[in-house]
PDB file of C-alpha atoms in Angstrom:
ATOM      1  CA  ALA Y   1     -25.182   5.307  -7.772  1.00  0.00           C
ATOM      2  CA  GLU Y   2     -26.907   4.163  -4.182  1.00  0.00           C
ATOM      3  CA  VAL Y   3     -24.991   6.614  -2.312  1.00  0.00           C
ATOM      4  CA  HIS Y   4     -26.056   9.307  -3.912  1.00  0.00           C
ATOM      5  CA  SER Y   5     -29.341   8.765  -1.818  1.00  0.00           C
ATOM      6  CA  PHE Y   6     -28.089   8.342   1.474  1.00  0.00           C
ATOM      7  CA  LEU Y   7     -27.258  11.009   4.387  1.00  0.00           C
ATOM      8  CA  LEU Y   8     -25.023  11.391   6.019  1.00  0.00           C
ATOM      9  CA  ILE Y   9     -24.880  13.381   9.475  1.00  0.00           C
ATOM     10  CA  PHE Y  10     -22.813  14.850  11.231  1.00  0.00           C
ATOM     11  CA  SER Y  11     -22.680  15.940  14.487  1.00  0.00           C
ATOM     12  CA  HIS Y  12     -20.555  17.730  15.617  1.00  0.00           C
ATOM     13  CA  ASP Y  13     -19.578  19.075  20.061  1.00  0.00           C
ATOM     14  CA  TYR Y  14     -16.832  21.108  18.554  1.00  0.00           C
ATOM     15  CA  VAL Y  15     -17.663  24.189  16.430  1.00  0.00           C
ATOM     16  CA  SER Y  16     -15.078  24.616  13.956  1.00  0.00           C
ATOM     17  CA  GLU Y  17     -15.427  26.933  10.488  1.00  0.00           C
ATOM     18  CA  GLU Y  18     -12.214  24.498   9.061  1.00  0.00           C
ATOM     19  CA  MET Y  19     -14.690  21.126   9.419  1.00  0.00           C
ATOM     20  CA  ASN Y  20     -17.524  22.927   8.307  1.00  0.00           C
ATOM     21  CA  THR Y  21     -15.734  23.887   4.897  1.00  0.00           C
ATOM     22  CA  ILE Y  22     -14.285  20.804   4.150  1.00  0.00           C
ATOM     23  CA  VAL Y  23     -18.003  19.302   5.214  1.00  0.00           C
ATOM     24  CA  GLN Y  24     -19.812  21.811   2.950  1.00  0.00           C
ATOM     25  CA  GLY Y  25     -17.486  20.308   0.515  1.00  0.00           C
ATOM     26  CA  ILE Y  26     -19.594  16.900   0.071  1.00  0.00           C
ATOM     27  CA  ARG Y  27     -21.331  16.364  -3.465  1.00  0.00           C
ATOM     28  CA  PHE Y  28     -21.332  12.723  -3.782  1.00  0.00           C
ATOM     29  CA  CYS Y  29     -24.411  12.776  -1.301  1.00  0.00           C
ATOM     30  CA  LYS Y  30     -26.938  14.346   1.061  1.00  0.00           C
ATOM     31  CA  VAL Y  31     -25.351  16.325   3.782  1.00  0.00           C
ATOM     32  CA  LEU Y  32     -26.765  17.519   7.361  1.00  0.00           C
ATOM     33  CA  GLN Y  33     -24.465  19.583  10.027  1.00  0.00           C
ATOM     34  CA  ILE Y  34     -26.776  19.293  13.816  1.00  0.00           C
ATOM     35  CA  TYR Y  35     -24.083  21.044  16.836  1.00  0.00           C
ATOM     36  CA  PHE Y  36     -25.092  19.530  20.091  1.00  0.00           C
ATOM     37  CA  PRO Y  37     -26.572  22.636  22.402  1.00  0.00           C
ATOM     38  CA  PHE Y  38     -25.343  21.739  25.728  1.00  0.00           C
ATOM     39  CA  SER Y  39     -20.712  21.404  24.790  1.00  0.00           C
ATOM     40  CA  THR Y  40     -17.638  22.031  27.378  1.00  0.00           C
ATOM     41  CA  GLN Y  41     -16.340  24.281  24.057  1.00  0.00           C
ATOM     42  CA  LEU Y  42     -19.742  26.709  24.714  1.00  0.00           C
ATOM     43  CA  TYR Y  43     -20.432  26.112  28.144  1.00  0.00           C
ATOM     44  CA  PRO Y  44     -16.346  25.883  29.363  1.00  0.00           C
ATOM     45  CA  LYS Y  45     -16.563  26.691  33.019  1.00  0.00           C
ATOM     46  CA  GLU Y  46     -20.216  25.619  33.806  1.00  0.00           C
ATOM     47  CA  PHE Y  47     -22.095  21.929  33.589  1.00  0.00           C
ATOM     48  CA  PRO Y  48     -22.141  20.023  31.369  1.00  0.00           C
ATOM     49  CA  GLY Y  49     -18.283  21.809  31.092  1.00  0.00           C
ATOM     50  CA  GLN Y  50     -15.600  22.215  33.418  1.00  0.00           C
ATOM     51  CA  ASP Y  51     -16.863  24.454  36.717  1.00  0.00           C
ATOM     52  CA  PRO Y  52     -14.228  25.584  37.906  1.00  0.00           C
ATOM     53  CA  ARG Y  53     -15.917  24.676  41.495  1.00  0.00           C
ATOM     54  CA  ASP Y  54     -15.941  21.142  40.473  1.00  0.00           C
ATOM     55  CA  CYS Y  55     -13.991  18.140  42.441  1.00  0.00           C
ATOM     56  CA  PRO Y  56     -10.464  17.470  40.814  1.00  0.00           C
ATOM     57  CA  ARG Y  57     -10.456  14.622  39.969  1.00  0.00           C
ATOM     58  CA  ASP Y  58      -8.503  12.009  42.044  1.00  0.00           C
ATOM     59  CA  ILE Y  59      -9.185  14.420  45.699  1.00  0.00           C
ATOM     60  CA  SER Y  60     -10.565  11.322  48.746  1.00  0.00           C
ATOM     61  CA  LYS Y  61     -13.873  12.588  49.416  1.00  0.00           C
ATOM     62  CA  GLU Y  62     -13.231  13.169  51.723  1.00  0.00           C
ATOM     63  CA  ASP Y  63     -10.933  15.965  51.490  1.00  0.00           C
ATOM     64  CA  ALA Y  64     -14.308  16.629  48.852  1.00  0.00           C
ATOM     65  CA  VAL Y  65     -17.018  17.417  50.952  1.00  0.00           C
ATOM     66  CA  ARG Y  66     -14.333  19.214  53.569  1.00  0.00           C
ATOM     67  CA  SER Y  67     -13.213  21.413  50.541  1.00  0.00           C
ATOM     68  CA  GLY Y  68     -16.872  21.733  49.347  1.00  0.00           C
ATOM     69  CA  CYS Y  69     -17.300  21.846  46.319  1.00  0.00           C
ATOM     70  CA  LEU Y  70     -19.761  21.271  43.863  1.00  0.00           C
ATOM     71  CA  ASN Y  71     -20.147  17.200  43.126  1.00  0.00           C
ATOM     72  CA  ALA Y  72     -17.856  16.401  46.221  1.00  0.00           C
ATOM     73  CA  GLU Y  73     -21.206  13.634  47.374  1.00  0.00           C
ATOM     74  CA  HIS Y  74     -21.022  11.771  44.220  1.00  0.00           C
ATOM     75  CA  PRO Y  75     -17.292  10.188  43.054  1.00  0.00           C
ATOM     76  CA  ASP Y  76     -17.538   7.317  40.625  1.00  0.00           C
ATOM     77  CA  SER Y  77     -17.233   4.211  41.614  1.00  0.00           C
ATOM     78  CA  TYR Y  78     -13.471   4.401  41.401  1.00  0.00           C
ATOM     79  CA  GLY Y  79     -13.296   7.144  43.977  1.00  0.00           C
ATOM     80  CA  HIS Y  80     -13.304   9.810  41.611  1.00  0.00           C
ATOM     81  CA  TYR Y  81     -15.576  12.355  39.957  1.00  0.00           C
ATOM     82  CA  ARG Y  82     -16.379  13.676  37.496  1.00  0.00           C
ATOM     83  CA  GLU Y  83     -14.117  15.001  34.374  1.00  0.00           C
ATOM     84  CA  ALA Y  84     -16.534  17.484  31.767  1.00  0.00           C
ATOM     85  CA  LYS Y  85     -14.584  16.223  28.423  1.00  0.00           C
ATOM     86  CA  PHE Y  86     -15.595  12.445  28.762  1.00  0.00           C
ATOM     87  CA  SER Y  87     -19.152  13.142  30.302  1.00  0.00           C
ATOM     88  CA  GLN Y  88     -18.968  15.191  27.213  1.00  0.00           C
ATOM     89  CA  THR Y  89     -18.783  11.108  24.999  1.00  0.00           C
ATOM     90  CA  LYS Y  90     -21.510   9.741  26.638  1.00  0.00           C
ATOM     91  CA  ARG Y  91     -24.106  13.219  26.773  1.00  0.00           C
ATOM     92  CA  HIS Y  92     -23.551  13.803  22.884  1.00  0.00           C
ATOM     93  CA  TRP Y  93     -24.402  10.809  21.745  1.00  0.00           C
ATOM     94  CA  TRP Y  94     -27.648  10.060  23.641  1.00  0.00           C
ATOM     95  CA  TRP Y  95     -28.371  13.406  22.491  1.00  0.00           C
ATOM     96  CA  LYS Y  96     -27.322  11.975  18.977  1.00  0.00           C
ATOM     97  CA  LEU Y  97     -29.093   9.263  18.343  1.00  0.00           C
ATOM     98  CA  HIS Y  98     -32.517  11.269  19.836  1.00  0.00           C
ATOM     99  CA  PHE Y  99     -32.344  13.891  18.048  1.00  0.00           C
ATOM    100  CA  VAL Y 100     -31.283  11.696  15.051  1.00  0.00           C
ATOM    101  CA  TRP Y 101     -34.408   9.629  14.928  1.00  0.00           C
ATOM    102  CA  GLU Y 102     -36.896  13.127  16.240  1.00  0.00           C
ATOM    103  CA  ARG Y 103     -35.738  15.507  15.178  1.00  0.00           C
ATOM    104  CA  VAL Y 104     -34.204  14.690  11.425  1.00  0.00           C
ATOM    105  CA  GLN Y 105     -37.840  15.879   9.247  1.00  0.00           C
ATOM    106  CA  ALA Y 106     -36.492  13.412   6.407  1.00  0.00           C
ATOM    107  CA  MET Y 107     -35.770  10.974   9.368  1.00  0.00           C
ATOM    108  CA  GLN Y 108     -39.519  10.464   9.369  1.00  0.00           C
ATOM    109  CA  GLY Y 109     -41.484   8.042   7.937  1.00  0.00           C
ATOM    110  CA  TYR Y 110     -38.427   6.507   7.474  1.00  0.00           C
ATOM    111  CA  SER Y 111     -38.116   2.432   9.773  1.00  0.00           C
ATOM    112  CA  GLY Y 112     -34.609   1.510   8.090  1.00  0.00           C
ATOM    113  CA  PHE Y 113     -31.885   1.498  10.514  1.00  0.00           C
ATOM    114  CA  ALA Y 114     -29.362   4.704  10.885  1.00  0.00           C
ATOM    115  CA  ILE Y 115     -25.162   3.799  10.885  1.00  0.00           C
ATOM    116  CA  PHE Y 116     -23.634   5.493  13.788  1.00  0.00           C
ATOM    117  CA  LEU Y 117     -19.955   6.381  12.979  1.00  0.00           C
ATOM    118  CA  GLU Y 118     -17.522   8.490  15.031  1.00  0.00           C
ATOM    119  CA  GLU Y 119     -14.602  10.398  13.642  1.00  0.00           C
ATOM    120  CA  ASP Y 120     -12.092   7.740  13.510  1.00  0.00           C
ATOM    121  CA  ASN Y 121     -13.621   4.981  11.897  1.00  0.00           C
ATOM    122  CA  TYR Y 122     -12.345   4.371   8.579  1.00  0.00           C
ATOM    123  CA  ILE Y 123     -14.905   2.721   5.941  1.00  0.00           C
ATOM    124  CA  LEU Y 124     -13.868   0.240   3.465  1.00  0.00           C
ATOM    125  CA  PRO Y 125     -15.831  -0.140  -1.002  1.00  0.00           C
ATOM    126  CA  ASP Y 126     -17.464  -2.654  -0.199  1.00  0.00           C
ATOM    127  CA  PHE Y 127     -19.538  -1.414   3.065  1.00  0.00           C
ATOM    128  CA  PHE Y 128     -22.765  -0.822   1.627  1.00  0.00           C
ATOM    129  CA  HIS Y 129     -22.882  -4.025   0.292  1.00  0.00           C
ATOM    130  CA  PHE Y 130     -21.265  -5.264   3.489  1.00  0.00           C
ATOM    131  CA  TYR Y 131     -24.252  -4.353   5.681  1.00  0.00           C
ATOM    132  CA  LYS Y 132     -27.043  -5.075   2.998  1.00  0.00           C
ATOM    133  CA  LEU Y 133     -25.618  -8.948   2.979  1.00  0.00           C
ATOM    134  CA  VAL Y 134     -26.126  -8.336   7.217  1.00  0.00           C
ATOM    135  CA  LEU Y 135     -29.198  -6.902   6.300  1.00  0.00           C
ATOM    136  CA  GLU Y 136     -30.318  -9.708   5.193  1.00  0.00           C
ATOM    137  CA  PHE Y 137     -28.747 -12.451   7.976  1.00  0.00           C
ATOM    138  CA  LYS Y 138     -30.763 -10.521  10.531  1.00  0.00           C
ATOM    139  CA  LYS Y 139     -34.184 -11.073   8.263  1.00  0.00           C
ATOM    140  CA  THR Y 140     -33.483 -14.596   7.093  1.00  0.00           C
ATOM    141  CA  SER Y 141     -31.864 -16.163  11.137  1.00  0.00           C
ATOM    142  CA  CYS Y 142     -31.186 -13.671  13.679  1.00  0.00           C
ATOM    143  CA  SER Y 143     -34.820 -11.660  13.498  1.00  0.00           C
ATOM    144  CA  ASP Y 144     -34.584 -10.254  17.331  1.00  0.00           C
ATOM    145  CA  CYS Y 145     -30.767  -9.598  16.686  1.00  0.00           C
ATOM    146  CA  ASP Y 146     -31.263  -5.279  17.575  1.00  0.00           C
ATOM    147  CA  MET Y 147     -28.441  -3.843  16.792  1.00  0.00           C
ATOM    148  CA  LEU Y 148     -25.802  -4.388  13.698  1.00  0.00           C
ATOM    149  CA  ALA Y 149     -21.727  -4.099  14.618  1.00  0.00           C
ATOM    150  CA  LEU Y 150     -20.549  -3.603  10.985  1.00  0.00           C
ATOM    151  CA  GLY Y 151     -17.055  -3.609  12.285  1.00  0.00           C
ATOM    152  CA  ASN Y 152     -14.600  -4.390  14.546  1.00  0.00           C
ATOM    153  CA  HIS Y 153     -11.523  -3.533  16.979  1.00  0.00           C
ATOM    154  CA  ASN Y 154      -9.494  -6.811  16.984  1.00  0.00           C
ATOM    155  CA  GLY Y 155      -8.935  -7.446  12.776  1.00  0.00           C
ATOM    156  CA  LEU Y 156      -8.676 -10.283  10.983  1.00  0.00           C
ATOM    157  CA  SER Y 157      -5.558 -12.714  11.113  1.00  0.00           C
ATOM    158  CA  ASP Y 158      -6.999 -15.436   9.030  1.00  0.00           C
ATOM    159  CA  PHE Y 159      -8.844 -13.327   6.611  1.00  0.00           C
ATOM    160  CA  SER Y 160      -9.109 -15.318   3.660  1.00  0.00           C
ATOM    161  CA  ASN Y 161     -11.410 -18.300   5.636  1.00  0.00           C
ATOM    162  CA  MET Y 162     -12.966 -15.328   7.731  1.00  0.00           C
ATOM    163  CA  SER Y 163     -14.107 -12.643   5.790  1.00  0.00           C
ATOM    164  CA  ASN Y 164     -18.075 -14.881   4.757  1.00  0.00           C
ATOM    165  CA  LYS Y 165     -18.408 -14.839   8.587  1.00  0.00           C
ATOM    166  CA  VAL Y 166     -21.768 -13.473  10.760  1.00  0.00           C
ATOM    167  CA  LEU Y 167     -21.301 -13.934  14.490  1.00  0.00           C
ATOM    168  CA  THR Y 168     -24.024 -13.071  16.429  1.00  0.00           C
ATOM    169  CA  SER Y 169     -23.355 -12.029  20.723  1.00  0.00           C
ATOM    170  CA  SER Y 170     -24.651 -10.308  23.274  1.00  0.00           C
ATOM    171  CA  TRP Y 171     -23.729  -6.442  22.381  1.00  0.00           C
ATOM    172  CA  LEU Y 172     -20.606  -4.852  24.355  1.00  0.00           C
ATOM    173  CA  SER Y 173     -19.797  -1.519  24.615  1.00  0.00           C
ATOM    174  CA  THR Y 174     -16.479  -1.649  23.817  1.00  0.00           C
ATOM    175  CA  LYS Y 175     -16.061  -4.851  20.830  1.00  0.00           C
ATOM    176  CA  HIS Y 176     -18.950  -3.537  18.981  1.00  0.00           C
ATOM    177  CA  ASN Y 177     -19.211   0.423  18.451  1.00  0.00           C
ATOM    178  CA  ILE Y 178     -17.787  -0.179  15.481  1.00  0.00           C
ATOM    179  CA  GLY Y 179     -20.519   1.183  12.768  1.00  0.00           C
ATOM    180  CA  MET Y 180     -23.536  -0.109  14.581  1.00  0.00           C
ATOM    181  CA  ALA Y 181     -26.685  -0.184  13.023  1.00  0.00           C
ATOM    182  CA  ILE Y 182     -29.825   0.754  15.425  1.00  0.00           C
ATOM    183  CA  SER Y 183     -33.645   1.097  13.935  1.00  0.00           C
ATOM    184  CA  ARG Y 184     -35.923   3.309  15.138  1.00  0.00           C
ATOM    185  CA  GLU Y 185     -37.766   0.303  17.405  1.00  0.00           C
ATOM    186  CA  VAL Y 186     -34.596  -0.576  18.887  1.00  0.00           C
ATOM    187  CA  TYR Y 187     -33.632   3.582  19.607  1.00  0.00           C
ATOM    188  CA  TYR Y 188     -36.929   3.860  21.333  1.00  0.00           C
ATOM    189  CA  LYS Y 189     -36.462  -0.426  23.357  1.00  0.00           C
ATOM    190  CA  LEU Y 190     -33.031   2.611  24.458  1.00  0.00           C
ATOM    191  CA  MET Y 191     -35.299   5.653  25.476  1.00  0.00           C
ATOM    192  CA  GLY Y 192     -37.149   2.941  27.547  1.00  0.00           C
ATOM    193  CA  CYS Y 193     -33.709   3.077  29.311  1.00  0.00           C
ATOM    194  CA  SER Y 194     -33.264   6.660  29.709  1.00  0.00           C
ATOM    195  CA  ASN Y 195     -32.779   6.419  33.031  1.00  0.00           C
ATOM    196  CA  ASP Y 196     -29.964   3.955  32.822  1.00  0.00           C
ATOM    197  CA  PHE Y 197     -27.817   5.204  30.313  1.00  0.00           C
ATOM    198  CA  CYS Y 198     -27.881   9.022  33.026  1.00  0.00           C
ATOM    199  CA  THR Y 199     -27.104   7.092  36.157  1.00  0.00           C
ATOM    200  CA  TYR Y 200     -25.264   4.364  35.790  1.00  0.00           C
ATOM    201  CA  ASP Y 201     -22.023   4.783  36.408  1.00  0.00           C
ATOM    202  CA  ASP Y 202     -19.837   4.713  33.363  1.00  0.00           C
ATOM    203  CA  TYR Y 203     -16.253   4.825  34.273  1.00  0.00           C
ATOM    204  CA  ASN Y 204     -13.940   6.289  30.627  1.00  0.00           C
TER     205      ASN Y 204
END
């Protein structure tokens, strides 16, 4: 019965009538759709999309400066230039995090966790039960744990011995980005790192 009280938010970076029809067919809980306003679909030939005057990904900085392409002075640490399809993922994630906590009226006054899932994540029937157990573990045994990761990339080779275990560790984006549960308190901590997040030299 608890599932009926959920608010399921779909954050899109692509407008699709087919997807819209599928989402509108969901009846088991409340649903909200939000749309990333700075998508490459909406800006296909200008920033934040891929401007035709942008430097090609693999051009050398010397050749980029000589050609006068827009971002010639700013290759990444590997010498590559921005690809909009990859940088959109980062921008969309940051916008979505902010929008959910600051703009969604139903979230105002809510101090629990929001669980972020990607479009290729599958959840099992005991997902919410598992979430509540991890939340209880946090309260009783790991009060300084900021983020909950409810999935992993590794799978379990010894499921029977490991299925009742919880791992506490430093967060790594490549390991702990499945089913991230983030509280408002942690959201505020992350917003304090906006400049670092936006200027960090990601490499995808």
